[in-house]
CSV table of C-alpha atoms in Angstrom, one decimal:
chain,number,residue,atom,x,y,z
H,96,MET,CA,84.5,66.2,90.4
H,97,ASN,CA,84.0,63.0,88.4
H,98,VAL,CA,87.0,62.4,86.3
H,99,THR,CA,87.3,59.2,84.4
H,100,PHE,CA,90.6,58.4,82.8
H,101,ASP,CA,89.6,57.9,79.2
H,102,TRP,CA,90.5,59.1,75.7
H,103,ASN,CA,90.3,62.8,76.4
H,104,GLU,CA,92.8,62.5,79.2
H,105,TRP,CA,95.1,60.6,76.8
H,106,PHE,CA,94.5,63.3,74.2
H,107,PHE,CA,95.8,66.0,76.7
H,108,ILE,CA,98.8,63.8,77.7
H,109,LEU,CA,99.8,62.8,74.1
H,110,THR,CA,99.4,66.3,72.6
H,111,SER,CA,101.3,67.9,75.5
H,112,ALA,CA,104.0,65.2,75.1
H,113,ILE,CA,104.3,65.9,71.4
H,114,VAL,CA,104.6,69.7,71.9
H,115,ILE,CA,107.3,69.2,74.6
H,116,LEU,CA,109.2,66.9,72.2
H,117,LEU,CA,109.0,69.5,69.5
H,118,PHE,CA,110.2,72.2,71.9
H,119,LEU,CA,113.2,70.2,73.2
H,120,PRO,CA,115.5,70.6,70.2
H,121,ILE,CA,115.0,74.3,70.2
H,122,ARG,CA,115.2,74.9,73.9
H,123,LYS,CA,118.6,76.4,73.8
H,124,TYR,CA,117.9,78.9,71.0
H,125,PHE,CA,116.6,81.5,73.5
H,126,PRO,CA,118.4,82.4,76.7
H,127,PRO,CA,116.9,80.7,79.8
H,128,VAL,CA,115.7,84.1,81.1
H,129,LEU,CA,113.6,84.7,78.0
H,130,VAL,CA,112.2,81.2,78.1
H,131,ILE,CA,111.1,81.7,81.7
H,132,ILE,CA,109.5,85.1,80.8
H,133,ILE,CA,107.6,83.7,77.9
H,134,TRP,CA,106.6,80.6,79.8
H,135,VAL,CA,105.2,82.5,82.8
H,136,TYR,CA,103.5,85.1,80.6
H,137,ASN,CA,101.7,82.4,78.7
H,138,LEU,CA,100.8,80.4,81.8
H,139,ALA,CA,99.2,83.4,83.4
H,140,LEU,CA,97.5,84.6,80.3
H,141,VAL,CA,95.8,81.3,79.4
H,142,ALA,CA,94.9,80.6,83.0
H,143,THR,CA,93.3,84.1,83.2
H,144,ILE,CA,91.3,83.7,80.0
H,145,ASP,CA,90.2,80.2,80.7
H,146,TYR,CA,89.1,81.0,84.2
H,147,PHE,CA,87.2,84.1,82.9
H,148,LEU,CA,85.4,82.2,80.2
H,149,LEU,CA,85.0,78.9,81.9
H,150,ALA,CA,83.6,80.0,85.2
H,151,THR,CA,80.7,82.2,86.3
H,152,PRO,CA,78.9,84.0,84.6
H,153,PHE,CA,79.8,82.9,81.1
H,154,ARG,CA,80.5,79.2,81.3
H,155,MET,CA,81.6,79.0,77.7
H,156,TYR,CA,83.3,75.7,77.7
H,157,ILE,CA,84.7,73.0,79.9
H,158,PHE,CA,88.0,71.0,79.8
H,159,GLY,CA,87.8,67.3,80.1
H,160,ASP,CA,84.9,65.6,81.8
H,161,ASN,CA,83.1,68.2,83.9
H,162,PRO,CA,82.9,71.9,84.8
H,163,THR,CA,85.6,71.8,87.5
H,164,TYR,CA,89.2,72.9,87.3
H,165,GLU,CA,90.8,69.7,86.0
H,166,LEU,CA,94.4,68.6,86.0
H,167,SER,CA,94.2,68.1,82.3
H,168,GLY,CA,93.4,71.8,81.8
H,169,ALA,CA,96.4,72.7,84.0
H,170,LEU,CA,98.6,70.4,82.0
H,171,PHE,CA,97.7,72.4,78.9
H,172,HIS,CA,98.3,75.6,80.7
H,173,PHE,CA,101.7,74.5,81.9
H,174,PHE,CA,103.1,72.8,78.8
H,175,MET,CA,101.0,73.1,75.7
H,176,TYR,CA,100.6,76.9,75.5
H,177,PRO,CA,104.1,77.9,76.6
H,178,CYS,CA,105.9,75.4,74.4
H,179,SER,CA,103.7,76.3,71.4
H,180,ALA,CA,104.5,80.0,72.0
H,181,LEU,CA,108.2,79.3,72.2
H,182,ILE,CA,108.1,77.3,69.0
H,183,PHE,CA,106.1,80.1,67.3
H,184,LEU,CA,108.7,82.7,68.5
H,185,PHE,CA,111.6,80.4,67.4
H,186,GLY,CA,110.3,80.5,63.8
H,187,TYR,CA,109.6,84.3,64.0
H,188,ASP,CA,113.1,85.1,65.3
H,189,ARG,CA,115.2,82.4,63.5
H,190,TRP,CA,113.9,83.3,60.0
H,191,GLU,CA,113.4,86.9,60.8
H,192,LEU,CA,109.7,86.9,59.8
H,193,TYR,CA,109.2,90.6,60.4
H,194,GLY,CA,106.9,93.1,58.7
H,195,LYS,CA,104.7,91.6,55.9
H,196,LYS,CA,106.2,88.2,56.4
H,197,SER,CA,104.9,88.2,60.0
H,198,ILE,CA,101.3,88.6,58.8
H,199,TRP,CA,101.5,85.4,56.8
H,200,TYR,CA,103.3,83.7,59.6
H,201,ILE,CA,100.6,84.7,62.1
H,202,LEU,CA,97.8,83.8,59.8
H,203,GLY,CA,99.4,80.4,59.2
H,204,TRP,CA,99.7,79.7,62.9
H,205,SER,CA,96.2,81.0,63.5
H,206,ALA,CA,94.8,78.6,60.9
H,207,PHE,CA,96.7,75.7,62.5
H,208,SER,CA,95.5,76.8,66.0
H,209,ILE,CA,91.9,76.8,64.8
H,210,PHE,CA,92.4,73.3,63.3
H,211,PHE,CA,93.9,72.1,66.6
H,212,GLU,CA,91.1,73.6,68.6
H,213,TRP,CA,88.6,71.7,66.3
H,214,LEU,CA,90.6,68.5,66.9
H,215,THR,CA,90.4,69.1,70.7
H,216,VAL,CA,86.7,69.5,70.4
H,217,LYS,CA,86.3,66.4,68.3
H,218,ASN,CA,88.3,64.4,70.8
H,219,HIS,CA,86.0,65.6,73.7
H,220,ALA,CA,88.9,67.2,75.5
H,221,LEU,CA,87.2,70.6,75.0
H,222,ILE,CA,83.5,70.8,75.3
H,223,TYR,CA,81.7,74.0,74.2
H,224,THR,CA,78.8,75.1,76.5
H,225,GLY,CA,78.3,78.4,74.7
H,226,TRP,CA,81.5,79.1,72.9
H,227,LYS,CA,81.8,78.5,69.1
H,228,LEU,CA,84.8,77.8,67.0
H,229,VAL,CA,84.2,81.0,65.0
H,230,TYR,CA,84.7,83.1,68.1
H,231,SER,CA,88.3,81.8,68.3
H,232,ILE,CA,89.2,83.1,64.8
H,233,PRO,CA,90.1,86.6,66.0
H,234,VAL,CA,91.6,85.3,69.3
H,235,TYR,CA,94.6,83.5,67.9
H,236,PRO,CA,96.0,86.4,65.7
H,237,ALA,CA,95.4,88.8,68.6
H,238,ALA,CA,97.3,86.4,71.0
H,239,ALA,CA,100.1,86.0,68.5
H,240,VAL,CA,100.5,89.8,68.1
H,241,LEU,CA,100.5,90.3,71.8
H,242,LEU,CA,103.1,87.5,72.2
H,243,ILE,CA,105.4,89.2,69.7
H,244,ILE,CA,105.0,92.5,71.5
H,245,VAL,CA,105.9,90.9,74.9
H,246,PHE,CA,108.8,89.0,73.2
H,247,ARG,CA,110.2,92.2,71.6
H,248,PHE,CA,109.8,94.1,74.8
H,249,ALA,CA,111.5,91.5,76.8
H,250,LYS,CA,114.3,91.1,74.3
H,251,LYS,CA,114.9,94.9,74.3
H,252,ARG,CA,114.8,95.3,78.1
H,253,LEU,CA,117.2,92.4,78.5
H,254,MET,CA,119.8,94.7,76.9
H,255,ASP,CA,119.5,97.1,79.8
H,256,PRO,CA,123.0,98.0,81.1
H,257,GLU,CA,121.9,97.3,84.7
H,258,LEU,CA,121.6,93.6,83.9
H,259,GLU,CA,125.4,93.5,83.2
H,260,GLY,CA,125.1,91.7,79.9
H,261,SER,CA,122.9,88.9,81.1
H,262,SER,CA,121.4,88.7,77.6
H,263,LYS,CA,124.5,89.2,75.5
H,264,ILE,CA,123.3,86.2,73.6
H,265,TYR,CA,121.8,88.5,71.0
W,968,MET,CA,77.8,99.5,92.2
W,969,ILE,CA,80.2,96.9,93.7
W,970,PHE,CA,82.1,96.8,90.4
W,971,LEU,CA,82.5,100.6,90.5
W,972,ILE,CA,83.8,100.5,94.1
W,973,TYR,CA,86.4,97.9,93.2
W,974,LEU,CA,87.2,99.7,89.9
W,975,VAL,CA,88.2,102.8,92.0
W,976,ILE,CA,90.1,100.7,94.5
W,977,ASN,CA,92.0,98.8,91.7
W,978,ILE,CA,92.8,102.0,89.7
W,979,SER,CA,94.0,103.7,92.9
W,980,VAL,CA,96.2,100.8,93.9
W,981,LEU,CA,97.6,100.6,90.4
W,982,LEU,CA,98.4,104.3,90.3
W,983,VAL,CA,100.1,104.2,93.7
W,984,PHE,CA,102.0,101.1,92.5
W,985,ILE,CA,103.3,103.0,89.5
W,986,LYS,CA,104.4,105.9,91.6
W,987,LEU,CA,106.2,104.0,94.2
W,988,LYS,CA,110.0,103.5,94.0
W,989,LYS,CA,110.9,100.1,92.6
W,990,HIS,CA,113.8,98.0,93.5
W,991,LEU,CA,112.8,95.5,90.8
W,992,HIS,CA,113.7,95.5,87.1
W,993,ILE,CA,110.7,96.1,84.8
W,994,LEU,CA,110.9,92.4,83.6
W,995,GLU,CA,110.9,91.2,87.1
W,996,THR,CA,107.8,93.3,87.9
W,997,LEU,CA,106.1,91.9,84.8
W,998,ILE,CA,106.9,88.3,85.6
W,999,TYR,CA,106.2,88.4,89.3
W,1000,TRP,CA,102.9,90.1,88.6
W,1001,MET,CA,102.0,87.3,86.2
W,1002,LEU,CA,103.0,84.6,88.7
W,1003,SER,CA,101.2,86.3,91.5
W,1004,SER,CA,98.0,86.5,89.5
W,1005,TYR,CA,98.4,82.9,88.5
W,1006,LEU,CA,98.7,81.8,92.1
W,1007,PHE,CA,95.7,83.7,93.3
W,1008,GLN,CA,93.6,82.6,90.3
W,1009,ASN,CA,94.4,79.0,91.0
W,1010,PHE,CA,93.5,79.4,94.6
W,1011,SER,CA,90.2,81.0,93.6
W,1012,ALA,CA,89.4,78.6,90.8
W,1013,LEU,CA,90.2,75.5,92.9
W,1014,CYS,CA,88.1,76.6,95.9
W,1015,TYR,CA,85.3,77.9,93.7
W,1016,MET,CA,85.0,75.2,91.1
W,1017,ASN,CA,86.2,72.1,92.9
W,1018,PHE,CA,86.0,72.4,96.6
W,1019,LYS,CA,82.9,74.8,96.6
W,1020,THR,CA,84.3,76.7,99.6
W,1021,LEU,CA,84.4,80.0,97.7
W,1022,ILE,CA,81.4,81.5,96.0
W,1023,ILE,CA,81.4,84.2,93.3
W,1024,PRO,CA,77.8,85.5,93.0
W,1025,GLU,CA,76.1,85.0,89.7
W,1026,GLN,CA,76.1,88.7,88.8
W,1027,LEU,CA,78.2,90.4,86.3
W,1028,SER,CA,79.1,93.2,88.7
W,1029,TYR,CA,80.6,90.8,91.3
W,1030,GLU,CA,82.2,88.6,88.7
W,1031,PHE,CA,84.0,91.5,87.0
W,1032,ALA,CA,85.0,93.0,90.4
W,1033,HIS,CA,86.6,89.6,91.3
W,1034,PHE,CA,88.2,89.5,87.9
W,1035,LEU,CA,89.8,92.9,88.4
W,1036,ASN,CA,91.0,91.8,91.9
W,1037,ARG,CA,92.6,88.7,90.7
W,1038,ILE,CA,94.5,90.4,87.8
W,1039,LEU,CA,95.3,93.7,89.5
W,1040,LEU,CA,94.6,94.2,93.2
W,1041,PHE,CA,96.1,91.1,94.7
W,1042,PRO,CA,99.1,90.8,92.3
W,1043,ALA,CA,99.9,94.5,92.9
W,1044,PHE,CA,100.3,93.8,96.7
W,1045,MET,CA,102.2,90.6,96.1
W,1046,VAL,CA,104.7,92.3,93.8
W,1047,LEU,CA,105.0,95.2,96.3
W,1048,PHE,CA,105.8,92.6,99.0
W,1049,LEU,CA,108.7,91.3,96.8
W,1050,ASN,CA,109.8,94.9,96.1
W,1051,TYR,CA,110.2,95.6,99.9
W,1052,PHE,CA,111.4,92.1,100.8
W,1053,LEU,CA,114.4,92.6,98.5
W,1054,ILE,CA,115.7,95.6,100.5
W,1055,GLN,CA,115.3,94.1,104.0
W,1056,LYS,CA,118.6,93.3,105.6
W,1057,THR,CA,117.8,91.2,108.6
W,1058,TYR,CA,115.8,88.0,109.0
W,1059,LYS,CA,113.7,89.7,111.7
W,1060,ARG,CA,112.6,92.5,109.3
W,1061,LYS,CA,112.0,90.0,106.6
W,1062,LEU,CA,109.8,87.9,108.9
W,1063,LEU,CA,107.9,91.0,110.0
W,1064,LEU,CA,107.3,92.0,106.4
W,1065,ILE,CA,105.9,88.5,105.6
W,1066,ILE,CA,103.5,88.8,108.5
W,1067,PHE,CA,102.5,92.3,107.6
W,1068,PHE,CA,101.7,91.3,104.0
W,1069,ILE,CA,99.9,88.2,105.0
W,1070,LEU,CA,97.7,90.4,107.1
W,1071,ILE,CA,97.1,92.9,104.2
W,1072,LEU,CA,96.4,90.1,101.7
W,1073,GLY,CA,94.2,88.2,104.2
W,1074,GLY,CA,92.5,91.6,105.0
W,1075,LEU,CA,91.7,92.1,101.3
W,1076,GLU,CA,90.3,88.6,101.1
W,1077,TRP,CA,88.1,89.4,104.1
W,1078,LEU,CA,87.0,92.6,102.4
W,1079,GLY,CA,86.0,90.5,99.4
W,1080,HIS,CA,84.0,88.3,101.7
W,1081,THR,CA,82.3,91.2,103.4
W,1082,THR,CA,81.4,93.0,100.2
W,1083,GLY,CA,80.1,89.7,98.8
W,1084,VAL,CA,82.5,89.4,95.9
W,1085,LEU,CA,84.2,86.2,97.1
W,1086,ILE,CA,82.1,84.5,99.7
W,1087,HIS,CA,83.7,81.9,102.0
W,1088,ILE,CA,81.7,78.9,102.9
W,1089,ASN,CA,82.7,76.6,105.8
W,1090,TRP,CA,86.0,78.3,105.8
W,1091,LYS,CA,88.7,77.9,108.3
W,1092,ILE,CA,90.7,81.1,108.8
W,1093,TRP,CA,94.0,79.3,108.9
W,1094,TRP,CA,93.4,78.2,105.3
W,1095,SER,CA,93.7,81.8,104.2
W,1096,PHE,CA,96.9,82.4,106.3
W,1097,THR,CA,98.4,79.2,105.0
W,1098,PHE,CA,97.6,80.1,101.4
W,1099,TRP,CA,99.2,83.5,101.7
W,1100,LEU,CA,102.2,82.3,103.5
W,1101,LEU,CA,102.8,79.6,100.9
W,1102,SER,CA,102.2,82.1,98.1
W,1103,LEU,CA,104.7,84.6,99.5
W,1104,LEU,CA,107.3,81.8,100.0
W,1105,ILE,CA,106.8,80.6,96.5
W,1106,LEU,CA,107.2,84.2,95.2
W,1107,ILE,CA,110.4,84.6,97.3
W,1108,GLY,CA,111.8,81.3,95.9
W,1109,PHE,CA,110.9,82.2,92.4
W,1110,MET,CA,112.4,85.7,92.8
W,1111,ASN,CA,115.7,84.3,94.0
W,1112,PHE,CA,115.8,81.9,91.1
W,1113,PHE,CA,114.8,84.4,88.5
W,1114,ARG,CA,117.3,87.1,89.7
W,1115,LYS,CA,120.1,84.6,89.6
W,1116,ILE,CA,119.4,84.0,85.9
W,1117,LEU,CA,118.5,87.7,85.1
W,1118,TYR,CA,121.5,89.3,86.7
W,1119,ARG,CA,124.2,86.7,85.9
W,1120,GLY,CA,127.0,88.1,83.7
W,1121,VAL,CA,127.6,86.1,80.5
């Protein structure tokens, strides 16, 4: 481990802070139970994918300064992805972007995500050691569809009578 | 070969898990599973990538076996622990259950070492017990917190 606190660490901190600030105004839109479900789901999903691609045998990319598990990567796992997912779901649910509308919404978010990944690479926060930006193109729409499936499943199951109306918010 | 062995173990455990009677809501199972996997993956990643006390052999078969273990095998046992912890009435039984599952999870870790999937280097055995104890305590804490939110009437 040889972490130097330079621009890429600031990049992680600043972008995470921005996304938290964007999430704060909408934090009460979803019930706390749904926020926790989406949060933990995202945390586990990105940690799984990153560990799978980052470690042996693929070693596709590294976060930060060297090929170890850095705090900056964990910061992204903890705040960047879950907050972004909740902002994504807020738009999807608030403006009822279902059916055909959801395709455009997902494509729009995927385009932004690719742009953000490119920005992360340019700021040396993410360093490719085998991965290419084009590989990420199918990943974001797939992740968005999966997120919507989990969200709809959770929303439906929160209506279960055994939960005694814990999700009567809908 | 090692991947096939672990594939059979993982699928068997998964099938048994599905069959067993659950005391947890489906959303609880999902979320505790995710958290369990996250805890074990962090333990594995930190010890493998940073402390170099765990080694995953540079072979696809071993890597995929460990991948399966960290997303299926270990989380399945950790969620089963919560499933049974929930119905224990006395502190004594709860304590015995914690010890029992620490031994199971530690045993699975030892099995990983023996089969060469996750090799321990300069390892102290109490590190394993401490990790599993902490993980189970975190899971219990999280379950108590999550159930309060999930089951509260609005």
